[in-house]
mmCIF file of C-alpha atoms in Angstrom:
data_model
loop_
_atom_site.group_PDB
_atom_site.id
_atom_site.type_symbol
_atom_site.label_atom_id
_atom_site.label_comp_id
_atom_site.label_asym_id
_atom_site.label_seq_id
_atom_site.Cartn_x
_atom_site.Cartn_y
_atom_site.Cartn_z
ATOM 1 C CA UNK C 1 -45.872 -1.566 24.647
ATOM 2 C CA UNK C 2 -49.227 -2.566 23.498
ATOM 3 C CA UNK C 3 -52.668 -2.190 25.297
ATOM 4 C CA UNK C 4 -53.197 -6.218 24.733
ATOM 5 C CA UNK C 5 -49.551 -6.952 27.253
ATOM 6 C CA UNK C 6 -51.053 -5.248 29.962
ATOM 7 C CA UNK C 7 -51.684 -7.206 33.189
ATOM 8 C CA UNK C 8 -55.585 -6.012 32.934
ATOM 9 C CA UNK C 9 -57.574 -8.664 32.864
ATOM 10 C CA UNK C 10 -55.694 -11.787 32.815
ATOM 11 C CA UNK C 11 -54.421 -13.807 35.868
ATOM 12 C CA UNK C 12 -50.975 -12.953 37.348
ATOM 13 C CA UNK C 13 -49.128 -13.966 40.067
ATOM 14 C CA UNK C 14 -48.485 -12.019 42.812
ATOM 15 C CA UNK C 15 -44.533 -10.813 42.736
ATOM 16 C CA UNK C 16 -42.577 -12.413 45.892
ATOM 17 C CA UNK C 17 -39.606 -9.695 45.358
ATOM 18 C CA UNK C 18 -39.317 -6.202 44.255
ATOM 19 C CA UNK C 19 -39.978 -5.473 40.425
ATOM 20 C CA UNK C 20 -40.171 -2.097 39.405
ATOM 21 C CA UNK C 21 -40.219 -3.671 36.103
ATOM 22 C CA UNK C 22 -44.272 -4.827 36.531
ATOM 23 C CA UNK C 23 -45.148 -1.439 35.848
ATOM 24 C CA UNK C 24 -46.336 -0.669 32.382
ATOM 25 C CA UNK C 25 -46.938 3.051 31.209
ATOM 26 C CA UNK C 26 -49.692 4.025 28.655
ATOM 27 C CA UNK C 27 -48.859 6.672 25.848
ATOM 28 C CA UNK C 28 -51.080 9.595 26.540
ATOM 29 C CA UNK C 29 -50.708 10.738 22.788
ATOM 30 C CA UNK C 30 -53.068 8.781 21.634
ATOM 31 C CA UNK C 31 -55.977 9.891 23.407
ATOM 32 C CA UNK C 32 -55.368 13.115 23.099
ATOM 33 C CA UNK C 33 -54.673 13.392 19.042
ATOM 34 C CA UNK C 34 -58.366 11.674 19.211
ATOM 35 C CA UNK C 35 -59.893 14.438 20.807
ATOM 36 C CA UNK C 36 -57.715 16.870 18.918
ATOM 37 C CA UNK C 37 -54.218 17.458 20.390
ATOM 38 C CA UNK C 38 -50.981 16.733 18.897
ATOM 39 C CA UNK C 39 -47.178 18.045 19.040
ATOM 40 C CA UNK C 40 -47.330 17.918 22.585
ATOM 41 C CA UNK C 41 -49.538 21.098 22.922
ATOM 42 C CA UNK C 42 -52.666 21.115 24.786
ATOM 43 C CA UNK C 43 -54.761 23.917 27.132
ATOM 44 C CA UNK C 44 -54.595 22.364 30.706
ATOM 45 C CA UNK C 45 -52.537 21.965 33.897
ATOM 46 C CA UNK C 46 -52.965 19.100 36.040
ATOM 47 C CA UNK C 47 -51.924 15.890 37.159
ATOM 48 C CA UNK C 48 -53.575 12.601 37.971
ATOM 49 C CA UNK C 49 -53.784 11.757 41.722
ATOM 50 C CA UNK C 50 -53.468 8.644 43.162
ATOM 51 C CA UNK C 51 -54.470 7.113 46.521
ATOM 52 C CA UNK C 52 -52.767 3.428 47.317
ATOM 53 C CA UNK C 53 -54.640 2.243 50.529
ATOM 54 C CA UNK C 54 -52.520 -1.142 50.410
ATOM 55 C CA UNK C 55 -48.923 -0.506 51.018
ATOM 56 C CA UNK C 56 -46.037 -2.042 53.154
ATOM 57 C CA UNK C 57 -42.965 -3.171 53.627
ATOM 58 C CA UNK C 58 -40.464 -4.354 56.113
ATOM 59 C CA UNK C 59 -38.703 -2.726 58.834
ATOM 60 C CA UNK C 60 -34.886 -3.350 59.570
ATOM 61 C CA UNK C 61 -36.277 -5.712 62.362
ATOM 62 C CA UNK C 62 -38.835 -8.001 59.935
ATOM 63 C CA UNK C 63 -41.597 -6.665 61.722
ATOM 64 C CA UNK C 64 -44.366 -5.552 58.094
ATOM 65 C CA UNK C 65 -44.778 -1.397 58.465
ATOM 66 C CA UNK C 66 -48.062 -0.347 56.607
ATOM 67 C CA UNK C 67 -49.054 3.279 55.420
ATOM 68 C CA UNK C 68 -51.358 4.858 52.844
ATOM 69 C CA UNK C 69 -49.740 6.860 49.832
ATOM 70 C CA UNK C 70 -50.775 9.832 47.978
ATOM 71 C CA UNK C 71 -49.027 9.707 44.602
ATOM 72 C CA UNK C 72 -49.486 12.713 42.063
ATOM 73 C CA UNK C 73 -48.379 11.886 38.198
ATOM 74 C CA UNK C 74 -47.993 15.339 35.896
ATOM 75 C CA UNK C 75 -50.506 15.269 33.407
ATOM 76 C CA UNK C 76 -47.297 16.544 31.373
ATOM 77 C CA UNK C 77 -45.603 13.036 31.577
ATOM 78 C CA UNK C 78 -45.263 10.940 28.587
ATOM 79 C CA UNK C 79 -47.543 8.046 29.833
ATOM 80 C CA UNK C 80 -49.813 7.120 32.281
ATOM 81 C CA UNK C 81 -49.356 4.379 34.329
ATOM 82 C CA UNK C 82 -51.688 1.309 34.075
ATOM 83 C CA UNK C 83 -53.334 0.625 37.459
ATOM 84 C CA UNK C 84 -53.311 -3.355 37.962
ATOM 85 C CA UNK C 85 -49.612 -2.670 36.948
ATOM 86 C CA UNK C 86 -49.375 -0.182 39.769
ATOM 87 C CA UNK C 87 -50.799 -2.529 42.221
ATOM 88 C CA UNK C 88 -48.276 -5.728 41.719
ATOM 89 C CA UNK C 89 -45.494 -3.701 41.547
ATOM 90 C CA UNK C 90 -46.837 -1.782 44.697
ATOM 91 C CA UNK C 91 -47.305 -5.218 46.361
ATOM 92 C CA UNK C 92 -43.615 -6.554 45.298
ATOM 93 C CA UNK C 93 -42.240 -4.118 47.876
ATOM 94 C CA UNK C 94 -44.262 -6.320 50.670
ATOM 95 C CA UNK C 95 -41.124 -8.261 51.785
ATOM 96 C CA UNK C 96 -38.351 -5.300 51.054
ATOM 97 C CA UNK C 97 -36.416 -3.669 53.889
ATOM 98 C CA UNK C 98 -36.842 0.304 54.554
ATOM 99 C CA UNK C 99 -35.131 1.761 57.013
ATOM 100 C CA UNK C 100 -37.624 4.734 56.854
ATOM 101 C CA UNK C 101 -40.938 5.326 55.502
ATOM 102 C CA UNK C 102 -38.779 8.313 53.746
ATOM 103 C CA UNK C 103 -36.453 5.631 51.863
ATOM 104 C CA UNK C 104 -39.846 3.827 50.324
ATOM 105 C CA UNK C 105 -41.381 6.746 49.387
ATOM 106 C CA UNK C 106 -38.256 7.924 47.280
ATOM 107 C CA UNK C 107 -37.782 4.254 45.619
ATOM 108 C CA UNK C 108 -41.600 4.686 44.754
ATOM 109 C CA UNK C 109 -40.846 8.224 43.425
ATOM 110 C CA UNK C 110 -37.864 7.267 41.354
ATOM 111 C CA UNK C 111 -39.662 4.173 39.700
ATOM 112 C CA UNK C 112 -42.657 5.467 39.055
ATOM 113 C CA UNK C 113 -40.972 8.745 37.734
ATOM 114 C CA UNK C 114 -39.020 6.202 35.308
ATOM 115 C CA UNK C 115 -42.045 4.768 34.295
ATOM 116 C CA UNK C 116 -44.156 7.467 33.488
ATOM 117 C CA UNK C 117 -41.655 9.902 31.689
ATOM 118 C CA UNK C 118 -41.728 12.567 34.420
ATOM 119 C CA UNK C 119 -41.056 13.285 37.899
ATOM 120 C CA UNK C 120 -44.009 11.702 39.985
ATOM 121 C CA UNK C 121 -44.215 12.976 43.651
ATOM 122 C CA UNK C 122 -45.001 10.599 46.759
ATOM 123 C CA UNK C 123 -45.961 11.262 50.038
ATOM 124 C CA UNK C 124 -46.719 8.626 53.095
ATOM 125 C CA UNK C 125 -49.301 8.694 55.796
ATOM 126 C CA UNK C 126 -49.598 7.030 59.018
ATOM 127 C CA UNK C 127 -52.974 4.770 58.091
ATOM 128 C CA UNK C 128 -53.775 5.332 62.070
ATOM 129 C CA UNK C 129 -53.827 9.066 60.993
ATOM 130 C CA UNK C 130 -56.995 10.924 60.667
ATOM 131 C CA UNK C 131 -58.390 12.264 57.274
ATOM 132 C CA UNK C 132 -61.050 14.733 56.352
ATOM 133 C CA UNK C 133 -63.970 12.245 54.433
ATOM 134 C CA UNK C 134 -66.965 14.051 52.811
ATOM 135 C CA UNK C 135 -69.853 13.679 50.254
ATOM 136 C CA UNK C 136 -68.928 16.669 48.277
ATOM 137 C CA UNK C 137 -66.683 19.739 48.683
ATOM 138 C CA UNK C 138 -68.492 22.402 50.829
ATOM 139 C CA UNK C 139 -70.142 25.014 48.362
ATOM 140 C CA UNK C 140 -70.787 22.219 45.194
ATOM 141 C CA UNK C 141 -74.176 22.514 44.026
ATOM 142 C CA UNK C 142 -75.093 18.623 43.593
ATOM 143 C CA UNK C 143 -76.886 18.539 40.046
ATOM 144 C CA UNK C 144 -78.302 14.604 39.845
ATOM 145 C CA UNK C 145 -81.688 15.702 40.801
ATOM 146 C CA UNK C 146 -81.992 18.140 38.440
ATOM 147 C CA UNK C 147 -85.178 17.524 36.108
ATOM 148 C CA UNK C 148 -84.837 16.063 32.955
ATOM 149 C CA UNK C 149 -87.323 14.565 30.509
ATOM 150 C CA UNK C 150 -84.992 11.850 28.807
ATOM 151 C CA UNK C 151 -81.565 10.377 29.921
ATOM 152 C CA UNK C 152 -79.389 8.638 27.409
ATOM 153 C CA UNK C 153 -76.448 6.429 27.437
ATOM 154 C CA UNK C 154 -74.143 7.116 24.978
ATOM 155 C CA UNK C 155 -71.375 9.819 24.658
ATOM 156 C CA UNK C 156 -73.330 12.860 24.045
ATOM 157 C CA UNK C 157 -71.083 16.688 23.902
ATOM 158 C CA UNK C 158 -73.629 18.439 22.620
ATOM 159 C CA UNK C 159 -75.657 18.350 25.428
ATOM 160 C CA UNK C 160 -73.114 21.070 26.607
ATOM 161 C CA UNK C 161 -74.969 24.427 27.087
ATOM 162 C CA UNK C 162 -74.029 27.516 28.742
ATOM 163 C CA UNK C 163 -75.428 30.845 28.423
ATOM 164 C CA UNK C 164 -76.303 33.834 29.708
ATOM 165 C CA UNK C 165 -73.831 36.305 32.301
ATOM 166 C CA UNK C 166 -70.651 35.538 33.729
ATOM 167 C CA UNK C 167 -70.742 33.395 36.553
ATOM 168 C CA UNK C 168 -68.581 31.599 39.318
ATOM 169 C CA UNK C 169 -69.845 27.830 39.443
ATOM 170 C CA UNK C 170 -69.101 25.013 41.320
ATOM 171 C CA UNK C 171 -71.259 21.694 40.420
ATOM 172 C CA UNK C 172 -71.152 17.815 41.607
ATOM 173 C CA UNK C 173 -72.445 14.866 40.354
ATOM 174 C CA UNK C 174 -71.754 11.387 41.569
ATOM 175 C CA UNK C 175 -73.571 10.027 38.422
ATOM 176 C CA UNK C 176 -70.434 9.492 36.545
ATOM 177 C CA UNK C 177 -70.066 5.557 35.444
ATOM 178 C CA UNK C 178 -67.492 5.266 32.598
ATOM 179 C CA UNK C 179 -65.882 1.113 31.693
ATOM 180 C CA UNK C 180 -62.715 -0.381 31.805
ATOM 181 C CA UNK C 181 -61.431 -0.554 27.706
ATOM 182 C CA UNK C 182 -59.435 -3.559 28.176
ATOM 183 C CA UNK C 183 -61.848 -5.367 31.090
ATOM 184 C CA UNK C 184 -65.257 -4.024 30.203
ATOM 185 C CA UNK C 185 -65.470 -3.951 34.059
ATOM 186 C CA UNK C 186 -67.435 -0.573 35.005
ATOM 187 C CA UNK C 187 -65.801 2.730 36.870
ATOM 188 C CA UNK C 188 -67.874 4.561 39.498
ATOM 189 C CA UNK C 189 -66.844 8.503 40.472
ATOM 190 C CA UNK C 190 -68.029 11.779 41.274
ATOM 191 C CA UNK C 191 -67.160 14.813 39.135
ATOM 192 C CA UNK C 192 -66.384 18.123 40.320
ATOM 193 C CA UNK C 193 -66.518 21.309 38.117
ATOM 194 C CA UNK C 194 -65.441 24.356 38.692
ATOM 195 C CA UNK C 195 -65.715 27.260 36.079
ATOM 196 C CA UNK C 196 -65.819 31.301 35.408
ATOM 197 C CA UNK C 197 -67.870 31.943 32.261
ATOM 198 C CA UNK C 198 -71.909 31.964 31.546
ATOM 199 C CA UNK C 199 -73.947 30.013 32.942
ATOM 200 C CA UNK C 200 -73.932 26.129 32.668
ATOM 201 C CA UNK C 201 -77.014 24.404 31.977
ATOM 202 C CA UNK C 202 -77.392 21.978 34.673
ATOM 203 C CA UNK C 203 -79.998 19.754 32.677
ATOM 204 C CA UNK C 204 -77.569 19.194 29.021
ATOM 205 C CA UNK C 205 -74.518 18.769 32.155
ATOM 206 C CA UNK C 206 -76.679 16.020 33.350
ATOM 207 C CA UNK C 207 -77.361 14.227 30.500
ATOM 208 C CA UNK C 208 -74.171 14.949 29.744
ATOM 209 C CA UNK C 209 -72.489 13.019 32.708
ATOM 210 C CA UNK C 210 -75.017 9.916 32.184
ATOM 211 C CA UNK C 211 -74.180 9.448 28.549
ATOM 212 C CA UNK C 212 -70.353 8.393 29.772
ATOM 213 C CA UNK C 213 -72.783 5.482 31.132
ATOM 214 C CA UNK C 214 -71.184 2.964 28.629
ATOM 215 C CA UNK C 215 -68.482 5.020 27.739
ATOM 216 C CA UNK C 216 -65.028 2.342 27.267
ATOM 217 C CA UNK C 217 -62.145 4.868 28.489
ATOM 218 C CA UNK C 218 -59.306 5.151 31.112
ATOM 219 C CA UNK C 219 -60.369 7.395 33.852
ATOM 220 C CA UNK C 220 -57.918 10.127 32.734
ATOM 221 C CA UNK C 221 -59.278 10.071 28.800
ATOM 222 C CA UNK C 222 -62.893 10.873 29.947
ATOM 223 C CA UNK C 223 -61.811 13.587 32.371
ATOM 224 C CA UNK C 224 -59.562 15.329 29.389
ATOM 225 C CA UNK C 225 -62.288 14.422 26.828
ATOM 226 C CA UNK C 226 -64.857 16.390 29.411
ATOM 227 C CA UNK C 227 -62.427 19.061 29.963
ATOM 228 C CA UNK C 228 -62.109 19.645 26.500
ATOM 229 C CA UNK C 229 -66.108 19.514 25.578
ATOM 230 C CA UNK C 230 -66.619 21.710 28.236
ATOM 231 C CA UNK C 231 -63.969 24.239 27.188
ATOM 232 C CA UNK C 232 -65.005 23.955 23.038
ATOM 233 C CA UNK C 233 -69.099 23.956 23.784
ATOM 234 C CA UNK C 234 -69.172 25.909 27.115
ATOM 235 C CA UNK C 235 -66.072 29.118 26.200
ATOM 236 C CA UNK C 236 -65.684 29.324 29.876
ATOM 237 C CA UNK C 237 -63.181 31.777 31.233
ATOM 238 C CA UNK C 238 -61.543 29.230 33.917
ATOM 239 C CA UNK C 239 -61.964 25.941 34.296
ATOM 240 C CA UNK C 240 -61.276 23.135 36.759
ATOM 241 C CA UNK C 241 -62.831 19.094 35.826
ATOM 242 C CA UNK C 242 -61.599 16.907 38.619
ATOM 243 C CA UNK C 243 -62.956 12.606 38.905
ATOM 244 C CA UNK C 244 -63.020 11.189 42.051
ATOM 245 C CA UNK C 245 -63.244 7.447 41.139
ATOM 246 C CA UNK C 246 -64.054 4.479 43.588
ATOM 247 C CA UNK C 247 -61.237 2.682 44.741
ATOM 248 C CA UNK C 248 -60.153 -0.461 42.750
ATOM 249 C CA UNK C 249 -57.890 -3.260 44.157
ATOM 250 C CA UNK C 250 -56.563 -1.300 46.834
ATOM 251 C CA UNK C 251 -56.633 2.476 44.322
ATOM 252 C CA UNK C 252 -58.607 5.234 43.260
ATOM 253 C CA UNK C 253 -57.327 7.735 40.562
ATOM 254 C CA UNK C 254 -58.171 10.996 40.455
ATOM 255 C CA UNK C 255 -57.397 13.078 37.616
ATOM 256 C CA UNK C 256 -58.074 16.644 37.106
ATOM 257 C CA UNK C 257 -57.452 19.256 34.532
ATOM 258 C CA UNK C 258 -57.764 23.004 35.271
ATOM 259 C CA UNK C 259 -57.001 25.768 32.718
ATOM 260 C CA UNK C 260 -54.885 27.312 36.010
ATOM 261 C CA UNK C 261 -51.871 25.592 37.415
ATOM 262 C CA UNK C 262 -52.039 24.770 40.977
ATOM 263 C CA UNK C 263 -52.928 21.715 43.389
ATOM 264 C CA UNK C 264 -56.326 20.353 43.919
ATOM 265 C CA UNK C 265 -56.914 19.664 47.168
ATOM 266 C CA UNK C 266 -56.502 16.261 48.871
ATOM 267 C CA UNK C 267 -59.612 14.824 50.017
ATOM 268 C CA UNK C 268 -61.413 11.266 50.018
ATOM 269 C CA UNK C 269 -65.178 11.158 49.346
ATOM 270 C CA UNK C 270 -67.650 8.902 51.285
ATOM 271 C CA UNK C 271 -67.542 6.250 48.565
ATOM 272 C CA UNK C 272 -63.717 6.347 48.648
#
């Protein structure tokens, strides 16, 4: 399918029954042969992590059940999945019967597993339950007020410095603004970086992280394309990029790529 049929940024009508078919999954292949990666091969682990804050259904008795949804997509599957598409199909399941919350989350899991080319992992919560919210993840050195003589606002890798002996870093920056490629419309987020190698310069990261300012990219593209400047201009021994983005119609995605397997964390930031 091309970019143009996507339900981003045209009018549509919001689905009355369930359509699993509303979804509509983006190639990740060509992104990543731009920023150098091809045959399937390239040097992270990770996933892109969703959190739906809109979500119900019916219970066997008509009465509407409502929960949040934590939704993790490999970074290994064939495609991502577009997020306006996300959100009808999400709302199509607004007059379906579940006997469970367990039976909705597995006809989530199985369609959005179809969709994206790999097996997608879903997981419910009680929206009267509490949750953890924070500015930043304790022991993340915040790096926006870091002096700088000059700020520009357009892409800009070689900023990219690091230098010096082998540290253990972790750095913030809720500077990051990247836009929409089909809508124009702009993307707020924080990153988070962790890393093992010599020492990052804080100011080039900076400038860095304000010359996505006009950058026209999915949220997943500009955290691989930052993983992978970091990793070519940086030569860190470990690294972890993760974007906490704002939410969006009811979503926030937030994709990281680590060169260790694992989980990040679940968490929701204050703008979140």
């Amino acid at each position: 399918m091309a970019l143009h049929d996507a339900p981003l940024g045209k009018a549509s009508e919001y689905p009355a029954s369930y359509n699993p078919d509303l979804l509509f999954p983006i190639p990740r292949d060509d992104n990543r042969r731009r920023i150098g990666f091809q045959d399937g091969r390239w040097p992270w682990f990770g996933e892109d992590l969703w959190q739906a804050w809109e979500l119900s259904w019916l219970r066997p008795n008509g009465v509407p059940a409502v929960a949040w949804a934590e939704i993790r997509v490999p970074a290994a599957s064939a495609s991502l999945i577009e997020s306006k598409s996300l959100k009808l199909y999400l709302n199509s399941l607004n007059q379906v019967v579940f006997s469970t919350p367990g039976q909705a989350a597995e006809v989530i899991e199985r369609d959005l597993s179809s969709a994206s080319g790999s097996a997608v992992s879903v997981t419910l919560y009680d929206v009267d339950q509490p949750m953890v919210i924070s500015g930043r993840p304790d022991g993340f050195e915040l790096i926006d007020d870091e002096p700088i003589e000059r700020a520009g606002y357009t892409y800009c890798p070689d900023e990219l410095q690091a230098a010096g002996e082998i540290v253990t870093g972790r750095l913030c920056s809720h500077l990051l603004k990247s836009n929409c490629p089909v809508t124009g419309q702009p993307d707020w987020g924080s990153l988070l970086i962790e890393y093992t190698g010599s020492r990052i310069s804080r100011a080039g990261l900076l400038r860095y992280v304000v010359g996505f300012r006009q950058q026209q990219d999915f949220h997943e593209h500009c955290v691989e394309t930052m993983f992978n400047d970091l990793m070519q201009r940086c030569d860190p021994e470990h690294l972890t990029v993760c974007a906490r983005y704002t939410r969006r119609g009811g979503l926030d995605i937030n994709p990281w790529r680590s060169t260790s397997a694992g989980e990040v964390p679940s968490m929701r930031l204050i703008r979140q």
